[in-house]
PDB file of C-alpha atoms in Angstrom:
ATOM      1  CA  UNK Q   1       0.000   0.000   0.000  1.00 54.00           C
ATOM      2  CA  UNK Q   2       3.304   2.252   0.393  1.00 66.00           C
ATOM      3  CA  UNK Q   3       4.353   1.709  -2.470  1.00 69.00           C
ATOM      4  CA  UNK Q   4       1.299   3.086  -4.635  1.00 72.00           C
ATOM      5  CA  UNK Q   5       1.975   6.511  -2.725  1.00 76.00           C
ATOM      6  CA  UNK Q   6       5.264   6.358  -2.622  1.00 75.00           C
ATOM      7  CA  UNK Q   7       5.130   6.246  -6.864  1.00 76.00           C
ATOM      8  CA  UNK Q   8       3.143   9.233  -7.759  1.00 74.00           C
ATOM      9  CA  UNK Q   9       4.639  11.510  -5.161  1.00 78.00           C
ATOM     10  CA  UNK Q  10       8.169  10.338  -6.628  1.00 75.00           C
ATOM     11  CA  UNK Q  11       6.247  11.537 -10.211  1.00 75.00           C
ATOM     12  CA  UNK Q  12       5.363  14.400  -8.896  1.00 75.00           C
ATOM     13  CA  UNK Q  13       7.969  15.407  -7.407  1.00 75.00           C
ATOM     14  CA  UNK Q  14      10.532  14.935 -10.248  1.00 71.00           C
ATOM     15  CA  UNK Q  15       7.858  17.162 -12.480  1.00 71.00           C
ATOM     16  CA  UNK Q  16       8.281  20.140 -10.283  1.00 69.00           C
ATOM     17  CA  UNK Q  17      12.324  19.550  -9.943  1.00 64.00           C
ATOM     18  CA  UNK Q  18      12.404  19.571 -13.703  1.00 62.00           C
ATOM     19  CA  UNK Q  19      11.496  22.963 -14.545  1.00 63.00           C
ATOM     20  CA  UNK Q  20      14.024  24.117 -12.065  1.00 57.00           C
ATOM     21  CA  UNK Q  21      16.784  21.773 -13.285  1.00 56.00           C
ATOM     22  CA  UNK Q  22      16.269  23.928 -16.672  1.00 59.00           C
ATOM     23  CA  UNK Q  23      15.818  27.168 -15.254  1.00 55.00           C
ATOM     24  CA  UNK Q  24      18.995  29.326 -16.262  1.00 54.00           C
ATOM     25  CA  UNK Q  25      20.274  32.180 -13.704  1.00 48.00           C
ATOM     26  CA  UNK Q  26      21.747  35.187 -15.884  1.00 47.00           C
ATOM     27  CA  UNK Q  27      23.257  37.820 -14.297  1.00 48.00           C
ATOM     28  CA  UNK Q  28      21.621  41.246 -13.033  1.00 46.00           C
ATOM     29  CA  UNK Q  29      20.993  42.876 -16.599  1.00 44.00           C
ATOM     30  CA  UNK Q  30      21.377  46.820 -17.026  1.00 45.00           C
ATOM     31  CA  UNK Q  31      19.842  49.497 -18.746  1.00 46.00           C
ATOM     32  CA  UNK Q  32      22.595  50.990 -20.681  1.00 45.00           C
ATOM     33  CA  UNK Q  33      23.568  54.023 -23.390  1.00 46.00           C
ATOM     34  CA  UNK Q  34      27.312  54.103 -24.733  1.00 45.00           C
ATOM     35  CA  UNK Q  35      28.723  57.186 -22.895  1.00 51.00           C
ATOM     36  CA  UNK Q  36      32.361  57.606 -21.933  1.00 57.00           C
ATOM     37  CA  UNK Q  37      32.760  59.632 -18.712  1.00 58.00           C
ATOM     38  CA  UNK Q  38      33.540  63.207 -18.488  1.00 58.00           C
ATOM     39  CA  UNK Q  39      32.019  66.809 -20.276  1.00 62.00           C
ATOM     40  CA  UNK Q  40      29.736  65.658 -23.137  1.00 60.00           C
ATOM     41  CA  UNK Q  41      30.748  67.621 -26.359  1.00 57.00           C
ATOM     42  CA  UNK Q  42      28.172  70.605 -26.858  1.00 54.00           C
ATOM     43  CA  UNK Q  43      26.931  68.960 -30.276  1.00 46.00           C
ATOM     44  CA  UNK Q  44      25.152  66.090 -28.166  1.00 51.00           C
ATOM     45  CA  UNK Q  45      23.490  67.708 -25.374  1.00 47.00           C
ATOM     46  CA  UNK Q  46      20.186  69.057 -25.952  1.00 47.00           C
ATOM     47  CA  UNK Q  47      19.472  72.634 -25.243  1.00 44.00           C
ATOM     48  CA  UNK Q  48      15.645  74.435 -25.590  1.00 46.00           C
ATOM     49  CA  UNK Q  49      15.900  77.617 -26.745  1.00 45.00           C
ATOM     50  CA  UNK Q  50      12.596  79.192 -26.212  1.00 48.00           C
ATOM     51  CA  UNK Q  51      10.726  80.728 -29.468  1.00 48.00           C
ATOM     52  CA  UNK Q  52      10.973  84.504 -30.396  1.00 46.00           C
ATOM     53  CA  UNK Q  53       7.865  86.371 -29.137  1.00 48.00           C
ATOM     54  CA  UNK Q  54       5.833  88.216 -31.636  1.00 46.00           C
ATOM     55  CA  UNK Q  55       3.258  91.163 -30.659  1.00 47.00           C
ATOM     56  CA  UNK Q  56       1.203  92.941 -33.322  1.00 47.00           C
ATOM     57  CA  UNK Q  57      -0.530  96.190 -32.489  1.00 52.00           C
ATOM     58  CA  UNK Q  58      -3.257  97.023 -34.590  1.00 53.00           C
ATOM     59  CA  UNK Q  59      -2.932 100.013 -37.398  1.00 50.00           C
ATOM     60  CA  UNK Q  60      -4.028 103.061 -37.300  1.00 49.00           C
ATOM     61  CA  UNK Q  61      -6.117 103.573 -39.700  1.00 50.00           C
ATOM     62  CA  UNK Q  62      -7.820 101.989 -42.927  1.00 50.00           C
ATOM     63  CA  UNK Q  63      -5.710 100.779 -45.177  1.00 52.00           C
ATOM     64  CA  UNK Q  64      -2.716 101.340 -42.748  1.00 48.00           C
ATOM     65  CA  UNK Q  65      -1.200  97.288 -42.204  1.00 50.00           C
ATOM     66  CA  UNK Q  66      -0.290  96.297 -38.405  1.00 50.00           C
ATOM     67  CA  UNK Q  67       3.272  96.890 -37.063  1.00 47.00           C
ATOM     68  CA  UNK Q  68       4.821  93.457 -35.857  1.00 47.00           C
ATOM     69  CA  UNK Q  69       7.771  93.531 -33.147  1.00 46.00           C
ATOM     70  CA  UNK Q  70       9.659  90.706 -33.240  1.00 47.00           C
ATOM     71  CA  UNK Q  71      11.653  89.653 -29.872  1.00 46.00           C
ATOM     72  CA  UNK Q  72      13.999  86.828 -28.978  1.00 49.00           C
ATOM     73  CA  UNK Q  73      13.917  85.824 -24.890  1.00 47.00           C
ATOM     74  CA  UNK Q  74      16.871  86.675 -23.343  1.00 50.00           C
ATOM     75  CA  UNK Q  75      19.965  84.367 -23.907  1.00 53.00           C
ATOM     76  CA  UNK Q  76      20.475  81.900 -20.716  1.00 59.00           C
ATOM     77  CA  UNK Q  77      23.582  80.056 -19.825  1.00 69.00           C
ATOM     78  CA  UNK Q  78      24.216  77.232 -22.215  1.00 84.00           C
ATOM     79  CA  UNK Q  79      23.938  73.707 -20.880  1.00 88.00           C
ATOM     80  CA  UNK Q  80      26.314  71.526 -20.381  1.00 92.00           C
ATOM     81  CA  UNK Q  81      26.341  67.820 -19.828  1.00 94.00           C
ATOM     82  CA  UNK Q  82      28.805  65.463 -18.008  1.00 94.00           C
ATOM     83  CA  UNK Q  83      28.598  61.737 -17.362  1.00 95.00           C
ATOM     84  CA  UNK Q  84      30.022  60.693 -14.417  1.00 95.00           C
ATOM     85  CA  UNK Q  85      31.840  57.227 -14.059  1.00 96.00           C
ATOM     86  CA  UNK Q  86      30.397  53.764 -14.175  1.00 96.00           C
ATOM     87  CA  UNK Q  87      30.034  52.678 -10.339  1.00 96.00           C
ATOM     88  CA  UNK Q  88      29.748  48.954 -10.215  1.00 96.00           C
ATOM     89  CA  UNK Q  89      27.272  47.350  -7.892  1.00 94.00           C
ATOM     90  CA  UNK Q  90      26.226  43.751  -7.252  1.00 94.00           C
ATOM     91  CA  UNK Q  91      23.412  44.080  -8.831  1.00 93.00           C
ATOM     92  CA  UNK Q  92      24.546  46.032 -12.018  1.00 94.00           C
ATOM     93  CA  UNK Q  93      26.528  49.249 -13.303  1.00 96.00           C
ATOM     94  CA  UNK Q  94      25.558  52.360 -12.360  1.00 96.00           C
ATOM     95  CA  UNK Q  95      26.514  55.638 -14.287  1.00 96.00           C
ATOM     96  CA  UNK Q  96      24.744  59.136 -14.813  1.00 96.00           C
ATOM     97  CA  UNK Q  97      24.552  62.086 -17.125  1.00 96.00           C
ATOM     98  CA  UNK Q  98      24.606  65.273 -15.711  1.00 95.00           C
ATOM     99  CA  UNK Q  99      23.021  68.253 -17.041  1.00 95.00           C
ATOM    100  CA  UNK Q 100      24.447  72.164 -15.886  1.00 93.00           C
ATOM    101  CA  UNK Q 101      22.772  75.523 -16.648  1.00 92.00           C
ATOM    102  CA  UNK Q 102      25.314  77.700 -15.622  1.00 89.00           C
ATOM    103  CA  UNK Q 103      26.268  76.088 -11.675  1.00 88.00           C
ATOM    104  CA  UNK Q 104      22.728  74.617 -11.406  1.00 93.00           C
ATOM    105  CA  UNK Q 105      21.789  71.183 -12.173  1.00 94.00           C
ATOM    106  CA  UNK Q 106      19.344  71.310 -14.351  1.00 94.00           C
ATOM    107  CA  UNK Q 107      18.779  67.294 -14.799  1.00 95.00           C
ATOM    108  CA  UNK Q 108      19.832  63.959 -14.086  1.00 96.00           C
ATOM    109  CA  UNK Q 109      19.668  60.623 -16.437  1.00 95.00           C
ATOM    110  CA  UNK Q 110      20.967  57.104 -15.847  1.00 95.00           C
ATOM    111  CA  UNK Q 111      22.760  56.030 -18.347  1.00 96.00           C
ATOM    112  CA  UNK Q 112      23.496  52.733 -16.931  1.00 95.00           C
ATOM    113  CA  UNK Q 113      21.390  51.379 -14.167  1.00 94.00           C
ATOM    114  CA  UNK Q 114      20.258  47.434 -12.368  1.00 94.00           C
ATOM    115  CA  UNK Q 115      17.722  46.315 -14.400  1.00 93.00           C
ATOM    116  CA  UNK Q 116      15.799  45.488 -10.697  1.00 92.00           C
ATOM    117  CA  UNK Q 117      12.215  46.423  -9.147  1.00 92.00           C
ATOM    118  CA  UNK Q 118      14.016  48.587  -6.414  1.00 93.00           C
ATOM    119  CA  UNK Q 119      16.604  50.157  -8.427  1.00 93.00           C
ATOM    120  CA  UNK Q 120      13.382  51.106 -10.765  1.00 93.00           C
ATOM    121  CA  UNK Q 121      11.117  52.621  -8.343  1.00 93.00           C
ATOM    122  CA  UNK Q 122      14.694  54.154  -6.651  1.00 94.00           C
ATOM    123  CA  UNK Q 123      15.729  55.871  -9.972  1.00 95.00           C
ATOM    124  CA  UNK Q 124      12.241  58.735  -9.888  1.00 95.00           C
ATOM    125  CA  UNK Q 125      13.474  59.990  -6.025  1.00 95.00           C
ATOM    126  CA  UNK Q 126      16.918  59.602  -6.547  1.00 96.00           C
ATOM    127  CA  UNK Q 127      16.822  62.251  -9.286  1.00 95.00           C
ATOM    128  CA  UNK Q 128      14.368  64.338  -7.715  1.00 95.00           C
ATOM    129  CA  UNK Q 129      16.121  64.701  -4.801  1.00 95.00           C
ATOM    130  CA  UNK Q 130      19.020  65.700  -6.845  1.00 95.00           C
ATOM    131  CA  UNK Q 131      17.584  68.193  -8.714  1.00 95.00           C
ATOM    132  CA  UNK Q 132      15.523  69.814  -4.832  1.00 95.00           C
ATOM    133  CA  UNK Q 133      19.304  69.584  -3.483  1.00 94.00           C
ATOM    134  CA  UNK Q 134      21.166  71.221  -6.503  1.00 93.00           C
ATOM    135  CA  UNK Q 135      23.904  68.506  -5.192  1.00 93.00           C
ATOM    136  CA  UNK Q 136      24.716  64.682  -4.644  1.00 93.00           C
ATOM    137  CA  UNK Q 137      24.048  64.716  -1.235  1.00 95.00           C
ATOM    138  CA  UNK Q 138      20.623  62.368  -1.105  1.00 94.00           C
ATOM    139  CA  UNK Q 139      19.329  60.113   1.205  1.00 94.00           C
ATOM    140  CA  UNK Q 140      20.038  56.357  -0.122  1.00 93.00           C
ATOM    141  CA  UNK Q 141      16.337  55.072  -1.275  1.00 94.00           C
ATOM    142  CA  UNK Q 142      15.389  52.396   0.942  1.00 93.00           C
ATOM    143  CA  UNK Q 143      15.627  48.397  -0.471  1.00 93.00           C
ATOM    144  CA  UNK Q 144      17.789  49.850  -3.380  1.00 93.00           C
ATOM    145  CA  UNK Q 145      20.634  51.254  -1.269  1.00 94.00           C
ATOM    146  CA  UNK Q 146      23.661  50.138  -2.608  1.00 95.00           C
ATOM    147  CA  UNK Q 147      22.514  51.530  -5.993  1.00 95.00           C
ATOM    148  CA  UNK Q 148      21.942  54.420  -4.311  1.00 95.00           C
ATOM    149  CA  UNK Q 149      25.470  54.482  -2.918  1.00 96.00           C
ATOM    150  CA  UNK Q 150      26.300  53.975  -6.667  1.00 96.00           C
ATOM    151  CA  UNK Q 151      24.345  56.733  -8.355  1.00 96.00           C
ATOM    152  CA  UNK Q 152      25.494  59.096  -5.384  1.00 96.00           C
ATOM    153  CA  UNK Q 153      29.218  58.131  -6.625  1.00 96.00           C
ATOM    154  CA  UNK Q 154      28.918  58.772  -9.827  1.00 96.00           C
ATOM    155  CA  UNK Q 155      27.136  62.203  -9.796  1.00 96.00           C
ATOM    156  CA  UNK Q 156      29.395  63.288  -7.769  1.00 95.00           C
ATOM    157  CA  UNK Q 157      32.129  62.631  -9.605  1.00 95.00           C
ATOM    158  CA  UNK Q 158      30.218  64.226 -12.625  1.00 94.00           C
ATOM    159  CA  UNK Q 159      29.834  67.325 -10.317  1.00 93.00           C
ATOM    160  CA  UNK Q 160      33.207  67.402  -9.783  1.00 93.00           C
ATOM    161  CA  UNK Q 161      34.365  66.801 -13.306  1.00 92.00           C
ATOM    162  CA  UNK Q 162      32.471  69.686 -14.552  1.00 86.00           C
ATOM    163  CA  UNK Q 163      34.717  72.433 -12.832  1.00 79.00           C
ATOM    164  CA  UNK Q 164      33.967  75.949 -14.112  1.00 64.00           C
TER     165      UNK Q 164
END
């Protein structure tokens, strides 16, 4: 009577080991963008230049045609951009792209980051933070905190590589 339990559990049992047996671990995966580290030549970042401003004041009489002023906004600092280094993690490389308008930062990209549940709902505060701050010093996001520790290391070395 053993024995006709002892079959189909050994059955069973060897079906649920098999799809384990064939399950293949690959390592962390990252999100990543070919960027070298350092001051981003001007030709690749992206600046917004706002449009020129146009007012029309009626004329002043018939058959007299509107004036039209045409005004450009005032020029702003340009923007520069500087990736900071790859920071590696056990879960994953971390590296970001920093954008400056004049000594502000202006915004924040991952260029390489864990391609992990934490390290995505991390990657929203961590760069808002940044961008409140105006500087690398965050709070580490909690249940993604060494890539926190990460993206803190490599913006600011990106900080620092962007000197004056």
């Amino acid at each position: 009577m053993k024995i006709h339990r002892a079959i189909p559990i050994a059955v069973l049992s060897v079906a649920g080991l098999v799809p384990l047996w064939q399950y293949e671990a690959h390592p962390a995966s990252t999100t990543e963008a070919s960027a070298d580290v350092g001051v981003v030549p001007e030709a690749q970042t992206q600046t917004t230049s706002e449009p020129p401003t146009t007012s029309a004041q009626p004329g002043t009489g018939y058959g007299t045609p509107p004036t039209t002023t045409t005004s450009k906004a005032p020029a702003t600092a340009a923007a520069k951009t500087v990736n900071g280094p790859v920071v590696d993690t056990p879960h994953g490389d971390v590296q970001v792209q920093v954008t400056f308008t004049g000594d502000k930062i202006t915004g924040v990209k991952f260029l390489k980051a864990p391609n992990t549940g934490p390290t995505k709902s991390a990657v929203p505060t961590l760069i808002q933070e940044t961008l409140k701050a105006g500087s690398a010093k965050v709070d580490s996001v909690s249940g993604a905190t060494q890539t926190s520790e990460a993206y803190v290391r490599s913006l600011q070395a990106a900080i620092d590589a962007k000197g004056n």
